[in-house]
């Protein structure tokens, strides 16, 4: 199984927190949400929104979750202002474990996707995506979004989000990046085999699309995509997706360039992104099938160049581990396919990288 490199933890902070509140006050607010007058409903929603930015008060609100959460969700498909206040409150409260359980009991990931697909909440789509990110931070929520066990429907929600995630960056500015929080969802769902298979499905182009985000101006996109890439590489042998990865040469070149600083800009990605990519490349090096492809791509030479000025110990360790696997091709009896591609020059490069690792450790 992959590793969850993403997170939930999305919270908005648009309203100031009022004075401490009593349980009776919460009961009154719930009653006001049921009032016939929109003005009173909105006032109650704004008060609740303000309360949800204070974690201690969220704990008290969670005690009333069975009444409060359904009352708030009733406003999600309503007028934009009402919907925004209700969704903001739910997003903030969804970090509380008991509230999260309640949302998942209500199958909220599916409801969120229905709202997004049907454009039920125009102008508030980003809040729906933030809520999905928080809900998929736990296994149960990720499984619901992936529609595990739903037969032909499995993966359709994720495929839809991926499509909009990539379309958004191509068409809009960072300020209007409604789908940026899909970058938090991707590492969460690629913990599961079904999520990894969606990303690596032949012909979808998702891995190349994720790789293209490694130099995005949006830090969330860079880190989230790197985490998803790592998860997809982590279990490629177990998942049977090695051949799919081998076919993604362009994506692999982009990933190696971001890790090693060998692209046209000669610029490496930041530390957290490089750590995720280095661990992913290490996992690829363990696969005979993918390693053969990496030999043909001159990946060992690229890794050597990247290692020369690498100072991050996590990245160095992963590169050293990958080098050991490449070196084995030179000291063990190679397969016929490996023999065809792993030339003496390439083996010398692998040995040089390992030698550099050894010298570094001695110093």
XYZ file of C-alpha atoms in Angstrom:
363
model
C 0.000 0.000 0.000
C 1.153 3.524 -0.680
C 1.835 6.244 1.813
C -0.427 9.173 2.516
C 1.714 12.144 1.590
C -1.203 14.508 1.470
C -3.351 16.013 4.152
C -6.647 17.415 5.160
C -6.461 20.330 7.512
C -8.202 22.858 5.275
C -9.758 25.677 7.261
C -11.134 29.066 6.351
C -10.801 32.088 8.586
C -13.197 34.648 7.225
C -15.200 35.377 10.349
C -14.005 36.532 13.736
C -14.797 34.279 16.667
C -17.491 35.613 19.017
C -17.394 35.363 22.790
C -17.456 31.915 24.477
C -20.708 30.087 23.870
C -22.871 27.838 26.016
C -24.670 24.651 24.961
C -28.013 26.435 25.154
C -26.691 29.049 22.723
C -25.817 26.294 20.260
C -29.330 24.873 20.580
C -30.743 28.328 19.861
C -28.551 28.710 16.781
C -29.792 25.371 15.453
C -33.366 26.579 15.944
C -32.561 29.811 14.091
C -31.269 27.760 11.164
C -34.776 26.314 10.859
C -36.442 29.741 10.891
C -38.550 30.765 7.902
C -36.814 34.129 7.531
C -33.701 34.107 5.349
C -32.183 37.058 7.202
C -32.335 35.166 10.506
C -30.951 32.028 8.882
C -28.017 33.956 7.446
C -27.295 35.635 10.768
C -27.215 32.243 12.504
C -24.966 30.828 9.786
C -22.526 33.722 10.141
C -22.390 33.242 13.929
C -21.692 29.524 13.531
C -19.055 30.244 10.894
C -17.306 32.533 13.350
C -17.405 29.913 16.061
C -15.788 27.255 13.867
C -12.441 29.048 13.627
C -11.831 28.339 17.319
C -10.865 24.709 17.874
C -12.058 24.551 21.488
C -15.494 25.753 20.455
C -15.551 23.269 17.571
C -15.263 20.543 20.194
C -18.440 21.854 21.821
C -20.203 22.208 18.496
C -19.286 18.598 17.762
C -21.345 17.522 20.762
C -24.393 18.716 18.800
C -23.227 17.290 15.472
C -26.219 15.012 14.901
C -28.489 18.050 14.708
C -26.049 20.725 13.608
C -24.409 19.049 10.610
C -27.651 18.110 8.792
C -29.004 21.596 9.509
C -25.913 23.178 7.924
C -25.866 20.842 4.940
C -29.449 21.808 4.138
C -28.104 25.204 3.017
C -25.348 23.881 0.738
C -27.478 23.837 -2.434
C -29.196 27.125 -1.517
C -28.395 30.737 -2.470
C -24.650 31.492 -2.751
C -24.266 33.527 0.446
C -26.114 30.977 2.565
C -24.252 28.126 0.899
C -20.864 29.729 1.471
C -21.434 30.327 5.187
C -22.736 26.776 5.701
C -19.941 25.140 3.701
C -17.253 27.193 5.440
C -18.543 25.995 8.799
C -18.629 22.363 7.682
C -15.111 22.562 6.212
C -13.760 23.939 9.485
C -15.621 21.402 11.613
C -14.657 18.452 9.392
C -11.234 18.317 11.034
C -12.901 17.137 14.243
C -12.959 13.300 14.207
C -16.548 12.918 15.440
C -17.827 15.400 12.860
C -15.815 13.641 10.167
C -17.420 10.322 11.091
C -20.855 11.912 10.873
C -20.104 13.299 7.415
C -18.886 9.915 6.203
C -21.942 8.199 7.686
C -23.951 10.556 5.469
C -21.842 9.575 2.407
C -20.826 13.207 2.033
C -18.021 12.561 -0.524
C -20.656 11.350 -2.993
C -22.919 14.297 -2.229
C -20.039 16.737 -2.739
C -19.258 15.192 -6.109
C -22.912 15.444 -7.118
C -22.877 19.151 -6.225
C -19.674 19.697 -8.220
C -20.844 17.760 -11.295
C -24.289 19.367 -11.341
C -22.918 22.867 -10.617
C -25.337 23.099 -7.712
C -23.145 25.536 -5.758
C -21.815 28.057 -8.286
C -19.020 30.119 -6.793
C -18.503 27.733 -3.876
C -16.862 24.826 -5.701
C -13.543 25.461 -3.976
C -15.141 24.906 -0.565
C -16.559 21.588 -1.780
C -13.087 20.505 -2.929
C -11.598 21.592 0.412
C -14.215 19.488 2.200
C -13.328 16.500 0.009
C -9.656 16.997 0.875
C -10.436 16.914 4.593
C -12.683 13.866 4.266
C -10.157 11.876 2.207
C -7.484 12.396 4.864
C -8.873 9.236 6.477
C -9.082 5.833 4.816
C -12.853 5.606 4.948
C -13.289 8.947 3.201
C -10.751 8.121 0.486
C -12.500 4.790 -0.138
C -15.844 6.561 -0.539
C -14.458 9.069 -3.031
C -12.876 6.234 -5.017
C -16.244 4.415 -5.004
C -14.525 1.199 -3.964
C -16.845 -1.780 -4.339
C -19.186 0.035 -6.747
C -18.115 -1.934 -9.802
C -17.938 0.106 -13.036
C -18.280 3.327 -11.036
C -14.937 2.824 -9.279
C -12.601 5.716 -9.954
C -15.095 7.898 -11.852
C -15.116 10.626 -9.205
C -11.317 10.777 -9.192
C -11.129 10.812 -12.989
C -13.558 13.760 -13.036
C -11.522 15.696 -10.457
C -8.267 14.980 -12.287
C -9.702 16.304 -15.521
C -10.799 19.576 -13.940
C -7.589 19.869 -11.930
C -5.551 19.879 -15.133
C -8.006 21.972 -17.128
C -8.030 24.602 -14.391
C -4.283 25.209 -14.443
C -4.297 25.540 -18.209
C -7.116 28.067 -18.371
C -7.115 30.205 -15.225
C -4.818 32.235 -13.029
C -3.620 31.081 -9.626
C -6.079 33.473 -7.948
C -8.972 31.640 -9.648
C -7.608 28.142 -9.054
C -10.860 26.571 -7.870
C -9.547 23.008 -8.106
C -6.137 23.543 -6.475
C -7.145 21.510 -3.413
C -7.449 18.414 -5.601
C -3.684 18.417 -5.021
C -4.430 17.532 -1.385
C -6.848 14.789 -2.430
C -4.466 13.024 -4.826
C -1.917 11.769 -2.259
C -4.792 10.659 -0.037
C -6.514 8.507 -2.652
C -3.348 7.095 -4.238
C -2.767 5.280 -0.966
C -5.259 2.860 -2.519
C -4.567 0.604 -5.481
C -7.753 1.818 -7.183
C -6.522 5.419 -6.973
C -3.112 4.533 -8.377
C -4.696 2.611 -11.226
C -6.778 5.629 -12.227
C -3.657 7.804 -12.376
C -1.670 5.220 -14.334
C -4.433 4.084 -16.670
C -2.975 3.816 -20.200
C -3.999 6.620 -22.487
C -5.259 8.907 -19.726
C -2.059 10.985 -19.597
C -2.532 11.615 -15.879
C 1.053 10.863 -14.842
C 2.380 13.319 -17.420
C -0.167 15.870 -16.226
C 0.930 15.420 -12.602
C 4.594 15.688 -13.610
C 3.850 18.958 -15.396
C 2.743 20.437 -12.064
C 6.158 19.950 -10.420
C 7.206 23.421 -11.549
C 3.819 25.057 -10.968
C 3.782 28.467 -9.288
C 1.334 26.939 -6.787
C 3.166 25.182 -3.924
C 0.132 23.064 -3.061
C 0.001 21.701 -6.589
C 3.742 20.937 -6.606
C 3.747 19.071 -3.296
C 0.448 17.261 -3.806
C 1.390 15.985 -7.250
C 4.820 14.862 -6.022
C 3.136 12.908 -3.220
C 0.756 11.221 -5.658
C 3.639 10.361 -8.018
C 5.571 8.788 -5.159
C 2.564 6.684 -4.126
C 2.062 5.470 -7.700
C 5.709 4.397 -7.935
C 5.821 2.889 -4.455
C 3.740 -0.178 -5.306
C 4.207 -0.487 -9.063
C 5.402 -4.101 -8.884
C 2.602 -5.161 -6.561
C -0.014 -3.270 -8.601
C 1.214 -4.620 -11.932
C 1.575 -1.077 -13.311
C 5.266 -1.281 -14.273
C 4.528 -1.467 -17.997
C 2.212 1.539 -17.720
C 5.006 3.554 -16.114
C 7.546 2.425 -18.715
C 5.297 3.888 -21.421
C 5.391 7.314 -19.705
C 8.910 8.282 -20.806
C 8.093 11.973 -21.121
C 6.710 12.068 -17.583
C 9.740 10.185 -16.252
C 12.070 12.703 -17.892
C 10.210 15.600 -16.255
C 10.341 13.886 -12.864
C 14.072 13.202 -13.130
C 14.696 16.791 -14.230
C 12.811 18.166 -11.199
C 14.740 15.835 -8.894
C 18.191 16.328 -10.353
C 18.064 19.831 -11.806
C 18.847 18.546 -15.284
C 16.010 20.224 -17.151
C 16.268 23.231 -19.431
C 16.172 25.594 -16.424
C 18.775 23.543 -14.473
C 16.597 24.188 -11.437
C 15.791 21.584 -8.785
C 12.449 21.390 -7.043
C 12.239 22.420 -3.375
C 13.249 20.020 -0.601
C 9.873 18.446 0.195
C 9.129 17.795 -3.480
C 12.609 16.329 -4.115
C 12.271 14.037 -1.105
C 9.011 12.609 -2.435
C 10.377 12.206 -5.965
C 13.642 10.634 -4.780
C 11.762 8.042 -2.747
C 9.579 7.339 -5.776
C 12.569 6.894 -8.090
C 14.148 4.555 -5.532
C 11.027 2.386 -5.747
C 11.228 2.392 -9.545
C 14.854 1.275 -9.389
C 13.770 -1.847 -7.503
C 11.690 -2.971 -10.485
C 13.633 -4.895 -13.143
C 11.207 -3.771 -15.835
C 11.317 -0.071 -14.992
C 15.039 -0.104 -14.236
C 15.728 -1.388 -17.729
C 13.785 1.565 -19.105
C 15.710 3.953 -16.849
C 19.009 2.581 -18.211
C 17.834 3.405 -21.730
C 16.882 6.926 -20.612
C 20.357 7.508 -19.138
C 18.714 8.033 -15.746
C 21.804 6.865 -13.875
C 23.893 9.673 -15.345
C 21.163 12.184 -14.464
C 21.002 10.881 -10.896
C 24.799 11.127 -10.644
C 24.718 14.768 -11.702
C 21.922 15.500 -9.258
C 23.731 13.748 -6.436
C 26.914 15.783 -6.891
C 25.485 18.923 -5.304
C 22.637 17.393 -3.303
C 22.664 18.370 0.384
C 19.340 16.965 1.558
C 20.064 13.729 3.500
C 16.688 12.161 2.663
C 17.241 12.715 -1.048
C 20.833 11.468 -0.846
C 19.791 8.290 0.935
C 17.133 7.519 -1.688
C 19.573 8.176 -4.533
C 22.152 5.919 -2.917
C 19.569 3.173 -2.562
C 18.619 3.507 -6.227
C 22.302 3.360 -7.234
C 22.722 0.033 -5.460
C 20.002 -1.512 -7.632
C 21.543 -0.149 -10.812
C 24.930 -1.496 -9.740
C 23.475 -4.987 -9.252
C 22.904 -5.142 -12.982
C 26.681 -5.000 -13.380
C 27.645 -7.590 -10.754
C 24.830 -10.126 -11.084
C 23.973 -12.269 -14.067
C 21.795 -9.936 -16.169
C 18.711 -11.004 -18.045
C 18.825 -11.025 -21.839
C 16.833 -7.763 -21.950
C 19.066 -6.096 -19.363
C 22.162 -7.235 -21.222
C 20.899 -5.524 -24.353
C 20.510 -2.154 -22.649
C 22.901 -2.062 -19.716
C 26.192 -1.328 -21.502
C 29.568 -1.270 -19.813
C 29.530 2.514 -19.923
C 26.197 2.602 -18.075
C 27.483 0.151 -15.473
C 30.528 2.360 -14.966
C 28.203 5.318 -14.345
C 26.293 3.325 -11.708
C 29.544 2.285 -10.057
C 30.715 5.904 -10.022
C 27.514 7.011 -8.313
C 27.859 4.311 -5.667
C 31.552 5.205 -5.193
C 30.535 8.821 -4.616
C 28.004 7.657 -2.022
C 30.663 5.639 -0.188
C 33.127 8.538 -0.175
C 30.409 10.865 1.116
C 29.613 8.483 3.987
C 33.285 8.118 4.968
C 33.767 11.868 5.079
